[in-house]
Short mmCIF file of C-alpha atoms (C1' of nucleotides) in Angstrom, two decimals:
data_model
loop_
_atom_site.label_atom_id
_atom_site.label_comp_id
_atom_site.label_asym_id
_atom_site.label_seq_id
_atom_site.Cartn_x
_atom_site.Cartn_y
_atom_site.Cartn_z
CA UNK A 8 4.06 23.75 -4.52
CA UNK A 9 7.46 23.08 -3.14
CA UNK A 10 10.11 21.33 -5.28
CA UNK A 11 13.71 20.32 -4.86
CA UNK A 12 15.85 22.41 -7.15
CA UNK A 13 19.06 20.61 -8.09
CA UNK A 14 20.82 23.90 -8.80
CA UNK A 15 20.07 25.47 -5.48
CA UNK A 16 20.38 22.03 -3.85
CA UNK A 17 17.41 22.47 -1.62
CA UNK A 18 13.63 22.51 -1.56
CA UNK A 19 12.21 25.80 -2.73
CA UNK A 20 8.83 27.28 -3.19
CA UNK A 21 7.83 26.94 -6.83
CA UNK A 22 6.90 30.26 -8.42
CA UNK A 23 6.22 30.09 -12.11
CA UNK A 24 7.53 32.70 -14.51
CA UNK A 25 3.99 33.41 -15.60
CA UNK A 26 1.21 33.09 -13.15
CA UNK A 27 -0.84 29.85 -13.32
CA UNK A 28 1.32 28.59 -16.16
CA UNK A 29 4.14 26.11 -16.26
CA UNK A 30 6.41 25.31 -19.14
CA UNK A 31 8.55 22.25 -18.56
CA UNK A 32 10.93 20.26 -20.58
CA UNK A 33 12.15 16.71 -19.80
CA UNK A 34 15.05 15.03 -21.60
CA UNK A 35 13.58 12.10 -23.45
CA UNK A 36 15.23 8.91 -24.71
CA UNK A 37 17.82 8.32 -27.41
CA UNK A 38 15.82 5.98 -29.58
CA UNK A 39 18.27 3.19 -30.42
CA UNK A 40 16.82 0.48 -28.14
CA UNK A 41 13.76 -0.44 -26.04
CA UNK A 42 12.95 1.50 -22.91
CA UNK A 43 14.26 0.01 -19.64
CA UNK A 44 12.94 0.48 -16.17
CA UNK A 45 15.06 3.57 -15.71
CA UNK A 46 13.33 5.32 -18.57
CA UNK A 47 10.07 4.21 -17.02
CA UNK A 48 10.91 5.65 -13.66
CA UNK A 49 11.97 8.99 -15.11
CA UNK A 50 8.81 9.23 -17.18
CA UNK A 51 6.59 8.34 -14.27
CA UNK A 52 8.38 10.84 -11.95
CA UNK A 53 7.79 13.74 -14.27
CA UNK A 54 4.35 12.46 -15.14
CA UNK A 55 3.48 12.78 -11.45
CA UNK A 56 4.96 16.24 -11.34
CA UNK A 57 2.83 17.27 -14.32
CA UNK A 58 -0.32 15.77 -12.95
CA UNK A 59 0.27 17.47 -9.56
CA UNK A 60 0.83 20.85 -11.23
CA UNK A 61 -2.29 20.40 -13.33
CA UNK A 62 -4.34 19.38 -10.35
CA UNK A 63 -3.16 22.49 -8.55
CA UNK A 64 -4.67 24.53 -11.41
CA UNK A 65 -1.65 25.34 -13.53
CA UNK A 66 -1.81 25.20 -17.25
CA UNK A 67 1.12 23.00 -18.08
CA UNK A 68 2.97 22.78 -21.38
CA UNK A 69 4.98 19.67 -21.28
CA UNK A 70 7.76 19.01 -23.79
CA UNK A 71 9.71 15.76 -24.09
CA UNK A 72 12.06 15.22 -26.95
CA UNK A 73 13.30 12.21 -28.86
CA UNK A 74 17.03 12.15 -29.66
CA UNK A 75 17.00 10.61 -33.03
CA UNK A 76 20.56 11.44 -34.16
CA UNK A 77 23.24 9.82 -32.16
CA UNK A 78 26.38 7.68 -32.32
CA UNK A 79 24.53 4.71 -30.87
CA UNK A 80 21.83 4.96 -33.48
CA UNK A 81 24.52 5.07 -36.24
CA UNK A 82 26.09 2.04 -34.65
CA UNK A 83 22.79 0.23 -34.78
CA UNK A 84 22.33 1.25 -38.45
CA UNK A 85 25.70 -0.31 -39.28
CA UNK A 86 24.90 -3.40 -37.37
CA UNK A 87 21.43 -3.95 -38.82
CA UNK A 88 21.66 -2.37 -42.24
CA UNK A 89 18.48 -0.41 -41.45
CA UNK A 90 17.99 3.25 -42.12
CA UNK A 91 18.04 5.90 -39.47
CA UNK A 92 14.35 6.45 -39.89
CA UNK A 93 13.50 2.71 -39.65
CA UNK A 94 15.36 2.41 -36.42
CA UNK A 95 14.19 5.60 -34.73
CA UNK A 96 10.57 5.22 -35.74
CA UNK A 97 10.47 1.68 -34.49
CA UNK A 98 11.92 2.70 -31.07
CA UNK A 99 9.77 5.77 -30.79
CA UNK A 100 6.72 3.60 -31.23
CA UNK A 101 8.04 1.13 -28.77
CA UNK A 102 8.78 3.85 -26.21
CA UNK A 103 5.32 5.44 -26.58
CA UNK A 104 3.69 1.97 -26.32
CA UNK A 105 5.53 1.10 -23.16
CA UNK A 106 4.96 4.46 -21.48
CA UNK A 107 1.34 4.27 -22.49
CA UNK A 108 1.05 0.97 -20.70
CA UNK A 109 2.48 2.68 -17.66
CA UNK A 110 -0.24 5.28 -17.90
CA UNK A 111 2.26 8.11 -18.61
CA UNK A 112 0.51 10.92 -20.36
CA UNK A 113 1.85 11.92 -23.72
CA UNK A 114 3.81 15.17 -23.86
CA UNK A 115 2.15 18.17 -25.46
CA UNK A 116 5.06 18.56 -27.78
CA UNK A 117 7.42 15.72 -28.75
CA UNK A 118 10.11 17.23 -30.92
CA UNK A 119 12.75 15.25 -32.71
CA UNK A 120 16.32 16.31 -33.24
CA UNK A 121 16.01 15.67 -36.94
CA UNK A 122 13.14 18.10 -37.18
CA UNK A 123 14.88 20.80 -35.18
CA UNK A 124 18.01 21.37 -37.19
CA UNK A 125 17.22 24.96 -38.21
CA UNK A 126 16.96 25.86 -34.56
CA UNK A 127 20.26 24.29 -33.86
CA UNK A 128 21.92 26.14 -36.75
CA UNK A 129 20.68 29.36 -35.33
CA UNK A 130 22.09 28.57 -31.89
CA UNK A 131 25.45 27.46 -33.28
CA UNK A 132 25.64 30.52 -35.44
CA UNK A 133 24.98 32.82 -32.49
CA UNK A 134 27.69 31.07 -30.51
CA UNK A 135 30.14 31.40 -33.36
CA UNK A 136 29.33 35.07 -33.85
CA UNK A 137 29.76 35.85 -30.20
CA UNK A 138 32.96 33.89 -29.98
CA UNK A 139 31.83 31.17 -27.71
CA UNK A 140 32.53 28.52 -30.27
CA UNK A 141 35.31 27.62 -32.54
CA UNK A 142 35.73 25.51 -35.60
CA UNK A 143 38.42 22.86 -36.05
CA UNK A 144 40.20 22.27 -39.35
CA UNK A 145 38.24 19.00 -39.78
CA UNK A 146 34.98 20.95 -39.62
CA UNK A 147 33.93 20.07 -36.03
CA UNK A 148 32.59 22.94 -33.97
CA UNK A 149 33.17 23.09 -30.29
CA UNK A 150 31.86 25.13 -27.46
CA UNK A 151 34.64 27.03 -25.73
CA UNK A 152 33.99 26.56 -21.99
CA UNK A 153 36.75 28.92 -21.03
CA UNK A 154 34.86 31.83 -22.57
CA UNK A 155 31.87 31.25 -20.37
CA UNK A 156 32.44 32.71 -16.96
CA UNK A 157 29.35 31.07 -15.60
CA UNK A 158 30.31 27.59 -16.81
CA UNK A 159 29.76 25.06 -14.09
CA UNK A 160 27.68 27.33 -11.83
CA UNK A 161 24.63 25.25 -12.51
CA UNK A 162 25.79 21.78 -11.38
CA UNK A 163 28.93 22.80 -9.39
CA UNK A 164 30.48 19.61 -10.61
CA UNK A 165 33.52 20.80 -12.47
CA UNK A 166 37.02 20.68 -11.13
CA UNK A 167 40.28 22.43 -11.74
CA UNK A 168 42.71 19.65 -12.00
CA UNK A 169 43.17 17.39 -15.00
CA UNK A 170 42.28 14.06 -13.28
CA UNK A 171 39.19 14.04 -15.47
CA UNK A 172 39.09 11.68 -18.31
CA UNK A 173 37.20 13.43 -21.05
CA UNK A 174 36.65 12.64 -24.61
CA UNK A 175 40.08 13.40 -26.09
CA UNK A 176 39.86 15.16 -29.36
CA UNK A 177 42.70 16.63 -31.32
CA UNK A 178 42.49 20.39 -31.39
CA UNK A 179 40.16 20.95 -28.51
CA UNK A 180 41.15 24.02 -26.51
CA UNK A 181 40.04 22.73 -23.18
CA UNK A 182 39.26 19.22 -22.04
CA UNK A 183 35.76 20.32 -21.05
CA UNK A 184 34.85 21.74 -24.38
CA UNK A 185 32.05 19.83 -26.06
CA UNK A 186 30.94 19.31 -29.67
CA UNK A 187 28.17 21.47 -31.10
CA UNK A 188 28.57 20.11 -34.62
CA UNK A 189 30.33 17.03 -35.83
CA UNK A 190 31.53 17.28 -39.42
CA UNK A 191 30.71 14.41 -41.72
CA UNK A 192 33.29 11.68 -41.31
CA UNK A 193 32.73 9.65 -44.46
CA UNK A 194 30.61 6.98 -46.15
CA UNK A 195 29.11 5.39 -43.07
CA UNK A 196 28.35 8.58 -41.24
CA UNK A 197 24.95 10.18 -41.04
CA UNK A 198 25.18 13.67 -42.41
CA UNK A 199 22.88 16.65 -42.74
CA UNK A 200 23.50 19.77 -44.81
CA UNK A 201 24.19 22.83 -42.75
CA UNK A 202 25.64 26.35 -42.99
CA UNK A 203 28.76 24.77 -41.50
CA UNK A 204 29.04 22.00 -44.07
CA UNK A 205 27.64 18.49 -43.93
CA UNK A 206 27.63 16.82 -40.55
CA UNK A 207 25.44 16.24 -37.51
CA UNK A 208 24.69 18.01 -34.32
CA UNK A 209 26.26 17.31 -30.91
CA UNK A 210 24.10 15.82 -28.24
CA UNK A 211 23.74 18.85 -25.96
CA UNK A 212 22.70 21.27 -28.60
CA UNK A 213 19.36 19.74 -29.43
CA UNK A 214 17.70 20.35 -26.09
CA UNK A 215 18.68 24.02 -26.07
CA UNK A 216 17.50 24.41 -29.60
CA UNK A 217 14.21 22.67 -29.08
CA UNK A 218 13.37 24.60 -25.94
CA UNK A 219 14.12 27.82 -27.83
CA UNK A 220 12.01 26.73 -30.77
CA UNK A 221 8.96 25.50 -28.90
CA UNK A 222 8.43 27.03 -25.50
CA UNK A 223 11.02 29.64 -24.52
CA UNK A 224 10.12 32.83 -22.82
CA UNK A 225 12.21 35.88 -23.68
CA UNK A 226 13.10 36.93 -20.18
CA UNK A 227 15.52 35.89 -17.56
CA UNK A 228 14.52 32.22 -17.85
CA UNK A 229 13.29 30.45 -20.93
CA UNK A 230 11.27 27.86 -19.10
CA UNK A 231 10.14 27.05 -15.58
CA UNK A 232 11.31 23.48 -15.10
CA UNK A 233 13.88 21.31 -16.80
CA UNK A 234 13.98 17.72 -15.81
CA UNK A 235 15.80 14.47 -16.46
CA UNK A 236 17.73 11.65 -14.94
CA UNK A 237 20.29 12.48 -12.30
CA UNK A 238 23.12 11.48 -14.60
CA UNK A 239 22.18 14.23 -17.05
CA UNK A 240 22.83 17.03 -14.63
CA UNK A 241 26.54 17.09 -15.60
CA UNK A 242 27.62 17.41 -18.20
CA UNK A 243 24.43 17.45 -20.30
CA UNK A 244 22.38 20.02 -18.50
CA UNK A 245 25.39 22.13 -17.56
CA UNK A 246 26.23 22.25 -21.30
CA UNK A 247 22.68 23.08 -22.34
CA UNK A 248 22.60 25.94 -19.85
CA UNK A 249 25.98 27.23 -21.14
CA UNK A 250 24.87 27.21 -24.78
CA UNK A 251 21.63 28.99 -24.03
CA UNK A 252 22.83 31.77 -21.89
CA UNK A 253 25.83 32.44 -24.07
CA UNK A 254 23.74 32.52 -27.21
CA UNK A 255 20.62 34.16 -26.02
CA UNK A 256 21.42 35.77 -22.68
CA UNK A 257 18.74 34.19 -20.53
CA UNK A 258 19.09 31.15 -18.34
CA UNK A 259 17.62 27.95 -19.70
CA UNK A 260 15.39 27.05 -16.78
CA UNK A 261 14.36 28.49 -13.48
CA UNK A 262 14.22 25.16 -11.69
CA UNK A 263 16.11 21.88 -12.39
CA UNK A 264 14.79 18.60 -11.26
CA UNK A 265 16.47 15.16 -11.43
CA UNK A 266 15.15 11.75 -10.70
CA UNK A 267 17.16 9.00 -8.94
CA UNK A 268 18.13 5.70 -10.46
CA UNK A 269 16.73 2.26 -10.65
CA UNK A 270 19.24 -0.03 -9.26
CA UNK A 271 19.69 -3.77 -9.44
CA UNK A 272 21.29 -5.34 -6.34
CA UNK A 273 22.34 -1.92 -5.21
CA UNK A 274 24.06 -0.97 -8.43
CA UNK A 275 22.90 1.40 -11.13
CA UNK A 276 21.00 -0.34 -13.80
CA UNK A 277 22.60 0.30 -17.10
CA UNK A 278 23.31 -1.35 -20.42
CA UNK A 279 27.03 -1.26 -19.92
CA UNK A 280 26.66 -3.21 -16.67
CA UNK A 281 24.43 -5.69 -18.52
CA UNK A 282 21.77 -5.59 -15.78
CA UNK A 283 18.98 -3.62 -17.38
CA UNK A 284 15.43 -4.74 -17.55
CA UNK A 285 13.26 -3.74 -20.44
CA UNK A 286 9.85 -2.38 -19.80
CA UNK A 287 8.32 -4.65 -22.45
CA UNK A 288 9.63 -7.70 -20.66
CA UNK A 289 8.38 -6.54 -17.25
CA UNK A 290 5.00 -5.96 -18.89
CA UNK A 291 4.82 -9.67 -19.86
CA UNK A 292 4.69 -10.58 -16.18
CA UNK A 293 2.89 -7.54 -14.60
CA UNK A 294 0.22 -5.17 -15.72
CA UNK A 295 1.62 -1.67 -16.53
CA UNK A 296 -0.38 -0.18 -13.76
CA UNK A 297 1.22 -2.42 -11.17
CA UNK A 298 4.62 -1.60 -12.51
CA UNK A 299 3.83 2.03 -12.44
CA UNK A 300 2.59 1.82 -8.88
CA UNK A 301 5.71 0.09 -7.81
CA UNK A 302 8.07 2.42 -9.61
CA UNK A 303 6.41 5.53 -8.25
CA UNK A 304 6.11 4.32 -4.66
CA UNK A 305 9.67 5.36 -3.88
CA UNK A 306 10.31 9.10 -3.77
CA UNK A 307 11.54 10.22 -7.18
CA UNK A 308 14.92 11.52 -5.96
CA UNK A 309 15.81 8.46 -3.98
CA UNK A 310 17.42 5.42 -5.57
CA UNK A 311 15.02 2.54 -6.07
CA UNK A 312 16.51 -0.90 -5.77
CA UNK A 313 14.48 -3.05 -8.09
CA UNK A 314 13.22 -6.29 -6.51
CA UNK A 315 10.43 -8.56 -7.54
CA UNK A 316 9.51 -9.19 -3.91
CA UNK A 317 8.93 -5.46 -3.38
CA UNK A 318 7.00 -5.23 -6.57
CA UNK A 319 4.67 -7.99 -5.36
CA UNK A 320 4.22 -6.22 -2.03
CA UNK A 321 3.39 -3.09 -3.98
CA UNK A 322 0.88 -4.94 -6.07
CA UNK A 323 -0.91 -6.15 -3.00
CA UNK A 324 -1.22 -2.57 -1.80
CA UNK A 325 -2.76 -1.61 -5.13
CA UNK A 326 -5.07 -4.64 -4.98
CA UNK A 327 -6.68 -3.26 -1.95
CA UNK A 328 -7.72 -0.13 -3.78
CA UNK A 329 -9.26 -2.20 -6.55
CA UNK A 330 -11.11 -4.46 -4.08
CA UNK A 331 -12.65 -1.36 -2.71
CA UNK A 332 -13.49 -0.29 -6.22
CA UNK A 333 -15.26 -3.60 -6.79
CA UNK A 334 -17.46 -2.85 -3.79
CA UNK A 335 -18.76 0.28 -5.44
CA UNK A 336 -18.96 -1.17 -8.93
CA UNK A 337 -21.41 0.53 -11.25
CA UNK A 338 -21.95 3.57 -9.04
CA UNK A 339 -21.50 7.02 -10.48
CA UNK A 340 -19.88 9.86 -8.73
CA UNK A 341 -22.06 12.73 -7.75
CA UNK A 342 -19.98 15.12 -5.70
CA UNK A 343 -16.30 15.60 -5.10
CA UNK A 344 -14.71 15.07 -1.68
CA UNK A 345 -12.62 18.16 -1.36
CA UNK A 346 -11.21 17.19 2.02
CA UNK A 347 -9.77 14.04 0.60
CA UNK A 348 -8.55 15.76 -2.56
CA UNK A 349 -6.70 18.35 -0.48
CA UNK A 350 -5.12 15.76 1.74
CA UNK A 351 -3.74 14.01 -1.33
CA UNK A 352 -2.64 17.17 -3.03
CA UNK A 353 -1.00 18.51 0.04
CA UNK A 354 1.20 15.45 0.11
CA UNK A 355 2.13 15.72 -3.48
CA UNK A 356 2.71 19.48 -3.49
CA UNK A 357 5.55 18.91 -1.02
CA UNK A 358 8.12 17.86 -3.61
CA UNK A 359 5.96 14.93 -4.67
CA UNK A 360 5.84 13.25 -1.26
CA UNK A 361 4.42 10.02 -2.68
CA UNK A 362 4.85 8.14 0.60
CA UNK A 363 2.58 10.52 2.39
CA UNK A 364 0.14 10.49 -0.58
CA UNK A 365 -0.10 6.72 -0.60
CA UNK A 366 -0.65 6.76 3.17
CA UNK A 367 -3.57 9.06 2.56
CA UNK A 368 -4.90 6.61 -0.01
CA UNK A 369 -4.45 3.65 2.40
CA UNK A 370 -6.29 5.48 5.09
CA UNK A 371 -9.08 6.33 2.69
CA UNK A 372 -9.37 2.68 1.59
CA UNK A 373 -9.55 1.48 5.21
CA UNK A 374 -12.09 4.08 6.33
CA UNK A 375 -14.20 3.39 3.21
CA UNK A 376 -14.20 -0.37 3.74
CA UNK A 377 -15.09 0.15 7.40
CA UNK A 378 -18.01 2.40 6.41
CA UNK A 379 -19.21 0.02 3.76
CA UNK A 380 -19.15 -2.82 6.30
CA UNK A 381 -21.46 -0.77 8.50
CA UNK A 382 -23.72 0.55 5.75
CA UNK A 383 -23.50 -1.62 2.63
CA UNK A 384 -26.31 0.24 0.98
CA UNK A 385 -25.30 3.83 1.65
CA UNK A 386 -25.48 5.32 -1.80
CA UNK A 387 -24.03 8.72 -0.90
CA UNK A 388 -21.07 6.92 0.67
CA UNK A 389 -20.51 4.91 -2.43
CA UNK A 390 -20.64 7.96 -4.66
CA UNK A 391 -18.02 9.67 -2.51
CA UNK A 392 -15.77 6.59 -2.80
CA UNK A 393 -16.13 6.50 -6.59
CA UNK A 394 -15.23 10.19 -6.71
CA UNK A 395 -12.14 9.73 -4.59
CA UNK A 396 -10.88 6.79 -6.64
CA UNK A 397 -11.38 8.88 -9.75
CA UNK A 398 -9.28 11.63 -8.15
CA UNK A 399 -6.53 9.14 -7.30
CA UNK A 400 -6.47 8.08 -10.92
CA UNK A 401 -6.26 11.66 -12.10
CA UNK A 402 -3.47 12.63 -9.74
CA UNK A 403 -1.46 9.47 -9.46
CA UNK A 404 -2.39 7.58 -12.55
CA UNK A 405 -3.57 4.37 -10.83
CA UNK A 406 -6.94 3.06 -9.99
CA UNK A 407 -8.53 3.92 -13.32
CA UNK A 408 -8.99 0.46 -14.68
CA UNK A 409 -12.11 -1.64 -14.53
CA UNK A 410 -12.05 -3.26 -11.15
CA UNK A 411 -12.93 -6.78 -12.45
CA UNK A 412 -10.63 -6.59 -15.37
CA UNK A 413 -7.79 -5.53 -13.10
CA UNK A 414 -7.95 -8.78 -11.24
CA UNK A 415 -8.72 -10.91 -14.30
CA UNK A 416 -6.09 -9.54 -16.65
CA UNK A 417 -4.43 -12.18 -18.78
CA UNK A 418 -7.20 -14.73 -18.44
CA UNK A 419 -8.65 -15.74 -21.85
CA UNK A 420 -12.37 -16.07 -22.55
CA UNK A 421 -12.32 -19.85 -22.57
CA UNK A 422 -10.74 -20.00 -19.13
CA UNK A 423 -13.16 -17.44 -17.89
CA UNK A 424 -16.07 -19.56 -19.05
CA UNK A 425 -14.63 -22.54 -17.27
CA UNK A 426 -14.14 -20.59 -14.13
CA UNK A 427 -17.70 -19.37 -14.17
CA UNK A 428 -18.91 -22.85 -14.76
CA UNK A 429 -16.94 -24.22 -11.78
CA UNK A 430 -18.26 -21.35 -9.59
CA UNK A 431 -21.86 -22.10 -10.57
CA UNK A 432 -21.29 -25.78 -9.78
CA UNK A 433 -19.87 -24.88 -6.41
CA UNK A 434 -22.71 -22.50 -5.59
CA UNK A 435 -25.13 -25.29 -6.28
CA UNK A 436 -23.13 -27.65 -4.05
CA UNK A 437 -23.12 -25.04 -1.32
CA UNK A 438 -26.86 -24.70 -1.62
CA UNK A 439 -27.26 -28.36 -0.95
CA UNK A 440 -24.79 -28.06 1.97
CA UNK A 441 -22.46 -30.34 0.12
CA UNK A 442 -19.41 -28.56 1.46
CA UNK A 443 -17.07 -31.32 0.60
CA UNK A 444 -17.76 -30.91 -3.11
CA UNK A 445 -17.78 -27.12 -2.78
CA UNK A 446 -14.27 -27.13 -1.17
CA UNK A 447 -13.03 -29.56 -3.78
CA UNK A 448 -14.02 -27.13 -6.56
CA UNK A 449 -12.44 -24.27 -4.68
CA UNK A 450 -9.21 -26.29 -4.58
CA UNK A 451 -9.48 -26.95 -8.20
CA UNK A 452 -9.75 -23.28 -8.93
CA UNK A 453 -6.87 -22.55 -6.60
CA UNK A 454 -4.77 -24.89 -8.62
CA UNK A 455 -5.70 -22.87 -11.69
CA UNK A 456 -4.36 -19.82 -9.91
CA UNK A 457 -7.82 -18.48 -9.17
CA UNK A 458 -8.85 -17.24 -5.75
CA UNK A 459 -12.54 -16.84 -4.97
CA UNK A 460 -14.41 -14.80 -2.49
CA UNK A 461 -17.99 -15.42 -1.39
CA UNK A 462 -19.71 -12.04 -1.05
CA UNK A 463 -23.35 -11.06 -0.35
CA UNK A 464 -23.62 -10.40 -4.09
CA UNK A 465 -22.34 -13.80 -5.06
CA UNK A 466 -19.01 -15.40 -5.62
CA UNK A 467 -16.28 -13.37 -7.33
CA UNK A 468 -12.80 -14.42 -8.37
CA UNK A 469 -9.37 -13.06 -8.89
CA UNK A 470 -6.27 -14.30 -10.65
CA UNK A 471 -3.48 -14.62 -8.21
"C1'" G B 14 41.15 13.17 -6.58
"C1'" G B 15 36.60 16.85 -7.28
"C1'" C B 16 31.15 17.31 -6.30
"C1'" G B 17 27.09 15.00 -4.06
"C1'" C B 18 23.45 11.43 -1.92
"C1'" C B 19 22.05 7.59 1.53
"C1'" A B 20 22.01 4.47 6.34
"C1'" U B 21 14.68 4.43 10.40
"C1'" A B 22 11.13 -2.44 12.68
"C1'" G B 23 12.13 -9.23 8.83
"C1'" C B 24 11.34 -6.28 3.95
"C1'" C B 25 9.70 -1.48 1.35
"C1'" A B 26 9.33 3.49 3.21
"C1'" A B 27 7.65 8.68 5.50
"C1'" G B 28 9.26 11.88 9.22
"C1'" U B 29 14.79 16.46 9.50
"C1'" G B 30 14.59 19.84 16.85
"C1'" G B 31 9.56 18.64 21.15
"C1'" C B 32 2.60 15.17 22.17
"C1'" U B 33 2.53 7.77 22.21
"C1'" A B 34 8.62 7.63 15.25
"C1'" A B 35 3.29 7.74 9.27
"C1'" G B 36 1.83 4.06 5.80
"C1'" G B 37 2.33 -0.77 3.06
"C1'" C B 38 4.09 -6.03 2.77
"C1'" A B 39 5.27 -10.29 5.70
"C1'" G B 40 4.33 -12.57 10.80
"C1'" G B 41 1.10 -13.41 15.41
"C1'" G B 42 -3.93 -12.96 17.88
"C1'" G B 43 -9.22 -11.84 17.13
"C1'" C B 44 -14.20 -10.55 14.64
"C1'" C B 45 -16.83 -12.18 10.29
"C1'" U B 46 -17.45 -17.03 7.42
"C1'" G B 47 -20.25 -23.87 6.75
"C1'" C B 48 -14.85 -23.62 6.21
"C1'" A B 49 -12.11 -20.08 3.50
"C1'" A B 50 -10.98 -15.52 0.94
"C1'" A B 51 -11.78 -10.42 1.31
"C1'" G B 52 -12.62 -6.63 4.86
"C1'" C B 53 -12.18 -4.72 9.85
"C1'" C B 54 -9.78 -4.65 14.99
"C1'" C B 55 -5.35 -5.69 18.14
"C1'" U B 56 0.02 -6.61 17.94
"C1'" G B 57 6.28 -4.77 16.38
"C1'" A B 58 11.52 -0.32 15.94
"C1'" U B 59 14.39 4.77 20.17
"C1'" C B 60 16.03 5.58 14.44
"C1'" C B 61 24.53 2.43 11.72
"C1'" C B 62 28.62 3.69 15.69
"C1'" C B 63 31.21 7.45 18.77
"C1'" G B 64 31.47 12.43 20.51
"C1'" G B 65 29.28 17.32 20.79
"C1'" U B 66 25.39 21.46 20.78
"C1'" U B 67 20.46 21.89 23.37
"C1'" C B 68 15.90 22.01 28.70
"C1'" G B 69 15.09 18.55 24.56
"C1'" A B 70 17.78 15.18 18.51
"C1'" A B 71 16.27 9.87 14.36
"C1'" U B 72 16.11 15.15 13.11
"C1'" C B 73 21.74 20.17 14.05
"C1'" C B 74 27.53 19.96 14.28
"C1'" G B 75 32.27 16.93 14.30
"C1'" G B 76 34.53 12.18 13.63
"C1'" G B 77 33.97 7.06 12.12
"C1'" U B 78 31.92 2.68 9.48
"C1'" G B 79 29.10 0.88 5.38
"C1'" G B 80 26.50 1.65 0.58
"C1'" C B 81 25.42 4.49 -3.93
"C1'" G B 82 25.81 8.17 -7.85
"C1'" C B 83 28.07 12.01 -11.24
"C1'" C B 84 32.89 13.68 -13.10
"C1'" U B 85 33.10 8.85 -20.04
"C1'" C B 86 27.46 7.18 -23.59
"C1'" C B 87 23.60 6.80 -20.04
"C1'" A B 88 16.81 8.15 -17.37
#
RNA sequence: GGCGCCAUAGCCAAGUGGCUAAGGCAGGGGCCUGCAAAGCCCUGAUCCCCGGUUCGAAUCCGGGUGGCGCCUCCA
């Protein structure tokens, strides 16, 4: 496996800390709103990484957190009058539902900030003891970046001059210092008891603490891979790394991976720009699998400029896989096609080269169709095709649905009955060579958004 | 201002020193079909511009032009 390490800024051979095992942590969402396409893309990217590692035979422990303490959540509480728990539980459910629809596998461990406070206390205490943190008169605790000689060596994104506009806080020693603990600020604040007095944790502390609590090794690196959106590299990941190595000595992660953004009209999609698309809205128009296929079809590090036109082109590509699947409907797999599996894996093991992988899939579909045209009754061939589609589903997370349901999604039973009735009528007309009537019925179906195909096994239909 | 990324056919997108520059969508032609649809076959680019290195560059170096991101919450 070769991956691009953001720290080294190049592709490197992946060598896990412990043989055949991978521990990875991906920054999850702050649960104050529904997931947008950017969250979806990040999830899918690391889901592909996980599936690839698993297919290569690694035992993967995958952790993705929920940030359920945050300024934006508090803001939402004040706006809605709802409790922290009401808000965060609602959006955690919503997130999991959306990602489930996109066929993203659940993480093995899904820690929440609110459930990891003890681990954060320990971390903050260590930093205070070792002199890497200082307390302000108002009770806030900050990380002292000037004490950490390695600060900024991870992302290389710091600078010496003061052109930076950082969060200005009274009493901070250096502009780059960041909050580890924010003391309780009054009635409307959310506060937790702590050894440092009532308050709440800073944003960066939780990831370091949760990694330590759940999956950290004791040696030079706590985990193998730490992932997240490209925007998190600095300052978020830089700060996590600083906290961890200052408190515990080891580096946080051996490899750092970051996914590129979803853009709208060439600009980053974000709430502040008012151009974000929610996953749940996209799912009203397209099946999750189609959305997944589209979002993953651009390499995870490259920006993806969202366009409905491209999404439709992408859907048509996936349609072809499912039409092939229809041709082998009901057949069980018997034996695995190692040659195909290796071709697909070899593409993905090169820093998730999805373009190459999808080209392998396209080629397989074409060759399979060709072979089926020649030998429509070749059972061994069909079994091999079934096996390959199963492998595509396992590795890429697409192609696992029922082939007929895929094309007929969103059509209610009543309409289905009517469609079947019309098709029967048309078949009868065809039998009597009444092609005029048959074509008329076909047009009628077309107007309903239904395309039909006459096959040796009878007429089948698809929703356009 | 600091640190980076990107620019390949109408569109999406691989390839990063060397046979005829992957693949998909759209378009054109054909086979199949009662006609279609689906499927299959054929069909398209010398790689943003300029200069350099090299026997040889889309691929390396320098300089442009254009676009994007982080440095402030952010996937």
